Amino acid sequence: MSEPVTPSQFALETAVQRRGENLWTAELHAGWRIGAVPNGGYVLAIAGRALSEALPHKDPLAVNAFYLAPTTLGPVECRVELLRAGGNTSHASARVYQDGELKMVVTAAYTTLARLQGPSWSGQARPHFPAWEECVSGGDSGLEFRQRVDIRLVEEAAVFRGGEPSGSGEFRGWVQHADGAAPDAIALLMFADAFPPPVFDVLGVVGWVPTVELTVQLRGLPAPGPLQARLFSKHLTSGVIEEDGEYWDSTGNLVAISRQTAKVRLPRAQ
């Protein structure tokens, strides 16, 4: 008889419980916060798990989230509305509430990623990165979020050590669960919001960069092992910036792309 599989910490801390028709509840746990606020990708993963349980298709294909207000630790409710269930794809929306306040609105298309078939093409080759073991622990390792997510940047970004930003608007490296658990489709929703904002390598590690909207598109189920990631920005306009992400699994397959809209809020002059 095979040994029972122990759920990963991510699976345990994004678990949802069905409480009624179209209603799921979950708990936002410590360990995932950026400052005082749970990471937006972590909250999205909880909504994504509720959608996976509610829909006939279990894998996110394209997920879009608008963040209306910050969440805090504690219980949340997720109300799911099925929009259409097709043969290959299901569409639905989810609304996340906390203490009666609407915090996040999600629209999504779900499918079965293992059954995708058709032509493949890429206009850009996967960048070559040094191996996981050769990269340095990157970003602000003092954040609570880093208790759950291990990030290794290709370059030891000087901006996180008190140095000047390079001006590249790009961070490259690897990311995985801190406990070494294998990534899955729901985890990709969280990893898409795991890297530090690229604007830090333009303006420095100053201020706050809250996410307004995040879209994650999945292209396949990730293989076990760390994910290779590239997060970059090209335009900062009147305090609004885009962040584009590309994610490859340990075998070199592109498994997700992302784009988010964020606001860059600098500290007020004293």
GROMACS .gro file of C-alpha atoms in nm:
model
  270
    1MET     CA    1   0.000   0.000   0.000
    2SER     CA    2   0.140   0.340  -0.098
    3GLU     CA    3   0.204   0.606   0.165
    4PRO     CA    4  -0.055   0.890   0.180
    5VAL     CA    5   0.065   1.211   0.019
    6THR     CA    6   0.120   1.491   0.269
    7PRO     CA    7  -0.018   1.822   0.135
    8SER     CA    8   0.238   2.098   0.085
    9GLN     CA    9   0.230   2.408   0.303
   10PHE     CA   10   0.100   2.603   0.003
   11ALA     CA   11  -0.182   2.352  -0.048
   12LEU     CA   12  -0.274   2.363   0.321
   13GLU     CA   13  -0.269   2.743   0.338
   14THR     CA   14  -0.472   2.791   0.020
   15ALA     CA   15  -0.729   2.524   0.108
   16VAL     CA   16  -1.096   2.613   0.056
   17GLN     CA   17  -1.412   2.463   0.205
   18ARG     CA   18  -1.748   2.455   0.035
   19ARG     CA   19  -2.012   2.613   0.259
   20GLY     CA   20  -2.310   2.624   0.027
   21GLU     CA   21  -2.417   2.665  -0.331
   22ASN     CA   22  -2.148   2.872  -0.507
   23LEU     CA   23  -1.986   2.966  -0.172
   24TRP     CA   24  -1.639   2.869  -0.048
   25THR     CA   25  -1.446   2.990   0.255
   26ALA     CA   26  -1.074   3.001   0.328
   27GLU     CA   27  -0.824   3.141   0.577
   28LEU     CA   28  -0.551   3.391   0.493
   29HIS     CA   29  -0.247   3.266   0.687
   30ALA     CA   30   0.060   3.438   0.824
   31GLY     CA   31   0.378   3.380   0.625
   32TRP     CA   32   0.248   3.532   0.301
   33ARG     CA   33   0.244   3.903   0.380
   34ILE     CA   34   0.424   4.190   0.210
   35GLY     CA   35   0.439   4.426   0.506
   36ALA     CA   36   0.098   4.396   0.669
   37VAL     CA   37  -0.090   4.282   0.357
   38PRO     CA   38  -0.116   3.924   0.223
   39ASN     CA   39   0.052   3.892  -0.116
   40GLY     CA   40  -0.192   3.946  -0.402
   41GLY     CA   41  -0.085   3.631  -0.586
   42TYR     CA   42  -0.148   3.427  -0.272
   43VAL     CA   43  -0.502   3.566  -0.242
   44LEU     CA   44  -0.556   3.499  -0.614
   45ALA     CA   45  -0.445   3.138  -0.566
   46ILE     CA   46  -0.717   3.090  -0.305
   47ALA     CA   47  -0.979   3.223  -0.545
   48GLY     CA   48  -0.825   3.005  -0.814
   49ARG     CA   49  -0.860   2.697  -0.597
   50ALA     CA   50  -1.227   2.773  -0.529
   51LEU     CA   51  -1.283   2.807  -0.904
   52SER     CA   52  -1.102   2.478  -0.964
   53GLU     CA   53  -1.332   2.300  -0.720
   54ALA     CA   54  -1.644   2.465  -0.861
   55LEU     CA   55  -1.583   2.406  -1.232
   56PRO     CA   56  -1.583   2.090  -1.445
   57HIS     CA   57  -1.240   2.190  -1.580
   58LYS     CA   58  -0.976   2.209  -1.306
   59ASP     CA   59  -0.683   2.406  -1.451
   60PRO     CA   60  -0.671   2.785  -1.492
   61LEU     CA   61  -0.607   2.891  -1.852
   62ALA     CA   62  -0.651   3.268  -1.821
   63VAL     CA   63  -0.726   3.444  -1.493
   64ASN     CA   64  -0.779   3.818  -1.443
   65ALA     CA   65  -0.807   3.981  -1.101
   66PHE     CA   66  -0.889   4.334  -0.994
   67TYR     CA   67  -0.780   4.423  -0.640
   68LEU     CA   68  -1.037   4.655  -0.485
   69ALA     CA   69  -0.900   4.672  -0.130
   70PRO     CA   70  -0.620   4.512   0.076
   71THR     CA   71  -0.694   4.196   0.271
   72THR     CA   72  -0.579   4.104   0.621
   73LEU     CA   73  -0.513   3.774   0.797
   74GLY     CA   74  -0.823   3.575   0.877
   75PRO     CA   75  -1.127   3.424   0.704
   76VAL     CA   76  -1.246   3.517   0.356
   77GLU     CA   77  -1.547   3.416   0.148
   78CYS     CA   78  -1.533   3.336  -0.222
   79ARG     CA   79  -1.855   3.345  -0.423
   80VAL     CA   80  -1.832   3.174  -0.761
   81GLU     CA   81  -2.061   3.230  -1.059
   82LEU     CA   82  -2.050   2.987  -1.351
   83LEU     CA   83  -2.075   3.182  -1.676
   84ARG     CA   84  -2.045   2.896  -1.924
   85ALA     CA   85  -1.935   2.532  -1.917
   86GLY     CA   86  -1.814   2.420  -2.259
   87GLY     CA   87  -1.662   2.098  -2.378
   88ASN     CA   88  -1.301   2.216  -2.350
   89THR     CA   89  -1.325   2.537  -2.147
   90SER     CA   90  -1.532   2.671  -1.859
   91HIS     CA   91  -1.579   3.039  -1.780
   92ALA     CA   92  -1.664   3.179  -1.438
   93SER     CA   93  -1.625   3.475  -1.206
   94ALA     CA   94  -1.532   3.485  -0.839
   95ARG     CA   95  -1.572   3.756  -0.579
   96VAL     CA   96  -1.363   3.752  -0.263
   97TYR     CA   97  -1.511   3.913   0.049
   98GLN     CA   98  -1.365   3.977   0.393
   99ASP     CA   99  -1.574   4.111   0.681
  100GLY     CA  100  -1.852   4.182   0.432
  101GLU     CA  101  -1.631   4.400   0.209
  102LEU     CA  102  -1.559   4.309  -0.153
  103LYS     CA  103  -1.181   4.275  -0.183
  104MET     CA  104  -1.116   4.117  -0.523
  105VAL     CA  105  -1.307   4.040  -0.844
  106VAL     CA  106  -1.182   3.757  -1.067
  107THR     CA  107  -1.287   3.642  -1.413
  108ALA     CA  108  -1.139   3.321  -1.545
  109ALA     CA  109  -1.132   3.056  -1.814
  110TYR     CA  110  -1.048   2.702  -1.698
  111THR     CA  111  -0.946   2.401  -1.903
  112THR     CA  112  -0.754   2.072  -1.878
  113LEU     CA  113  -0.394   2.171  -1.947
  114ALA     CA  114  -0.274   1.813  -2.003
  115ARG     CA  115  -0.513   1.784  -2.297
  116LEU     CA  116  -0.399   2.096  -2.483
  117GLN     CA  117  -0.277   2.018  -2.832
  118GLY     CA  118  -0.186   2.213  -3.143
  119PRO     CA  119   0.106   2.405  -3.292
  120SER     CA  120   0.368   2.584  -3.081
  121TRP     CA  121   0.581   2.886  -3.169
  122SER     CA  122   0.785   3.149  -2.987
  123GLY     CA  123   0.936   3.469  -3.120
  124GLN     CA  124   1.180   3.485  -2.830
  125ALA     CA  125   1.417   3.217  -2.709
  126ARG     CA  126   1.417   3.120  -2.343
  127PRO     CA  127   1.701   3.313  -2.176
  128HIS     CA  128   1.992   3.117  -2.035
  129PHE     CA  129   2.024   3.149  -1.659
  130PRO     CA  130   2.290   3.009  -1.426
  131ALA     CA  131   2.166   2.710  -1.228
  132TRP     CA  132   1.955   2.755  -0.914
  133GLU     CA  133   2.254   2.672  -0.694
  134GLU     CA  134   2.466   2.943  -0.860
  135CYS     CA  135   2.218   3.227  -0.803
  136VAL     CA  136   2.191   3.434  -0.488
  137SER     CA  137   1.892   3.476  -0.262
  138GLY     CA  138   1.730   3.784  -0.409
  139GLY     CA  139   1.490   4.059  -0.321
  140ASP     CA  140   1.409   4.168   0.032
  141SER     CA  141   1.469   3.846   0.225
  142GLY     CA  142   1.339   4.016   0.541
  143LEU     CA  143   0.982   4.011   0.413
  144GLU     CA  144   0.745   3.765   0.580
  145PHE     CA  145   0.654   3.640   0.231
  146ARG     CA  146   1.002   3.495   0.200
  147GLN     CA  147   0.913   3.241   0.469
  148ARG     CA  148   0.704   3.070   0.202
  149VAL     CA  149   0.876   3.155  -0.128
  150ASP     CA  150   1.246   3.120  -0.214
  151ILE     CA  151   1.371   3.362  -0.483
  152ARG     CA  152   1.716   3.341  -0.642
  153LEU     CA  153   1.814   3.631  -0.868
  154VAL     CA  154   2.065   3.587  -1.150
  155GLU     CA  155   2.249   3.900  -1.047
  156GLU     CA  156   2.291   4.002  -0.686
  157ALA     CA  157   2.095   4.322  -0.739
  158ALA     CA  158   2.289   4.603  -0.571
  159VAL     CA  159   1.967   4.793  -0.510
  160PHE     CA  160   1.874   4.545  -0.235
  161ARG     CA  161   2.209   4.602  -0.064
  162GLY     CA  162   2.188   4.979  -0.047
  163GLY     CA  163   2.339   5.035  -0.392
  164GLU     CA  164   2.211   5.230  -0.689
  165PRO     CA  165   1.949   5.080  -0.922
  166SER     CA  166   2.082   4.965  -1.260
  167GLY     CA  167   1.797   5.123  -1.454
  168SER     CA  168   1.719   4.800  -1.639
  169GLY     CA  169   1.363   4.763  -1.508
  170GLU     CA  170   1.408   4.386  -1.502
  171PHE     CA  171   1.466   4.105  -1.253
  172ARG     CA  172   1.561   3.752  -1.366
  173GLY     CA  173   1.610   3.436  -1.169
  174TRP     CA  174   1.442   3.136  -1.012
  175VAL     CA  175   1.153   3.089  -0.771
  176GLN     CA  176   1.010   2.794  -0.579
  177HIS     CA  177   0.819   2.704  -0.264
  178ALA     CA  178   1.045   2.747   0.039
  179ASP     CA  179   0.965   2.392   0.149
  180GLY     CA  180   1.071   2.256  -0.190
  181ALA     CA  181   0.723   2.136  -0.289
  182ALA     CA  182   0.662   2.088  -0.660
  183PRO     CA  183   0.469   2.369  -0.830
  184ASP     CA  184   0.124   2.309  -0.975
  185ALA     CA  185  -0.121   2.508  -1.185
  186ILE     CA  186  -0.274   2.693  -0.889
  187ALA     CA  187   0.073   2.781  -0.755
  188LEU     CA  188   0.152   2.956  -1.084
  189LEU     CA  189  -0.113   3.216  -0.993
  190MET     CA  190   0.087   3.296  -0.680
  191PHE     CA  191   0.433   3.278  -0.840
  192ALA     CA  192   0.319   3.533  -1.100
  193ASP     CA  193   0.320   3.791  -0.819
  194ALA     CA  194   0.627   3.670  -0.630
  195PHE     CA  195   0.920   3.865  -0.777
  196PRO     CA  196   1.007   4.214  -0.652
  197PRO     CA  197   0.864   4.498  -0.865
  198PRO     CA  198   1.104   4.581  -1.153
  199VAL     CA  199   1.057   4.951  -1.083
  200PHE     CA  200   1.281   4.897  -0.778
  201ASP     CA  201   1.571   4.866  -1.022
  202VAL     CA  202   1.472   5.201  -1.175
  203LEU     CA  203   1.383   5.421  -0.876
  204GLY     CA  204   1.531   5.218  -0.591
  205VAL     CA  205   1.358   5.028  -0.313
  206VAL     CA  206   1.132   5.311  -0.209
  207GLY     CA  207   0.764   5.354  -0.157
  208TRP     CA  208   0.488   5.104  -0.221
  209VAL     CA  209   0.382   4.938  -0.550
  210PRO     CA  210   0.025   4.808  -0.500
  211THR     CA  211  -0.126   4.589  -0.772
  212VAL     CA  212  -0.440   4.724  -0.936
  213GLU     CA  213  -0.493   4.435  -1.180
  214LEU     CA  214  -0.318   4.105  -1.250
  215THR     CA  215  -0.365   3.868  -1.544
  216VAL     CA  216  -0.205   3.523  -1.554
  217GLN     CA  217  -0.217   3.297  -1.860
  218LEU     CA  218  -0.112   2.935  -1.817
  219ARG     CA  219   0.044   2.737  -2.103
  220GLY     CA  220   0.110   2.402  -1.936
  221LEU     CA  221   0.146   2.206  -1.615
  222PRO     CA  222   0.485   2.274  -1.454
  223ALA     CA  223   0.736   1.995  -1.392
  224PRO     CA  224   0.877   1.951  -1.039
  225GLY     CA  225   1.161   2.185  -0.949
  226PRO     CA  226   1.216   2.561  -0.938
  227LEU     CA  227   1.063   2.792  -1.197
  228GLN     CA  228   1.277   3.018  -1.414
  229ALA     CA  229   1.128   3.368  -1.419
  230ARG     CA  230   1.176   3.702  -1.589
  231LEU     CA  231   0.980   4.007  -1.473
  232PHE     CA  232   1.026   4.337  -1.653
  233SER     CA  233   0.873   4.680  -1.705
  234LYS     CA  234   0.913   4.915  -2.000
  235HIS     CA  235   0.695   5.215  -1.923
  236LEU     CA  236   0.633   5.419  -1.606
  237THR     CA  237   0.377   5.690  -1.678
  238SER     CA  238   0.247   5.931  -1.417
  239GLY     CA  239   0.303   5.675  -1.144
  240VAL     CA  240   0.143   5.382  -1.329
  241ILE     CA  241   0.357   5.089  -1.446
  242GLU     CA  242   0.309   4.754  -1.617
  243GLU     CA  243   0.496   4.440  -1.509
  244ASP     CA  244   0.531   4.158  -1.762
  245GLY     CA  245   0.632   3.810  -1.649
  246GLU     CA  246   0.750   3.493  -1.822
  247TYR     CA  247   0.782   3.160  -1.639
  248TRP     CA  248   0.948   2.837  -1.751
  249ASP     CA  249   0.954   2.510  -1.560
  250SER     CA  250   1.263   2.306  -1.472
  251THR     CA  251   1.251   2.126  -1.807
  252GLY     CA  252   1.254   2.453  -2.003
  253ASN     CA  253   0.886   2.461  -2.102
  254LEU     CA  254   0.701   2.793  -2.093
  255VAL     CA  255   0.422   2.737  -1.839
  256ALA     CA  256   0.286   3.088  -1.773
  257ILE     CA  257   0.298   3.452  -1.872
  258SER     CA  258   0.160   3.744  -1.672
  259ARG     CA  259   0.093   4.114  -1.686
  260GLN     CA  260  -0.009   4.342  -1.405
  261THR     CA  261  -0.093   4.707  -1.365
  262ALA     CA  262   0.050   4.871  -1.055
  263LYS     CA  263   0.079   5.217  -0.904
  264VAL     CA  264   0.412   5.348  -0.780
  265ARG     CA  265   0.358   5.540  -0.459
  266LEU     CA  266   0.664   5.722  -0.330
  267PRO     CA  267   0.698   5.842   0.029
  268ARG     CA  268   0.568   6.192   0.085
  269ALA     CA  269   0.829   6.457   0.134
  270GLN     CA  270   0.863   6.559   0.498
   0.00000   0.00000   0.00000
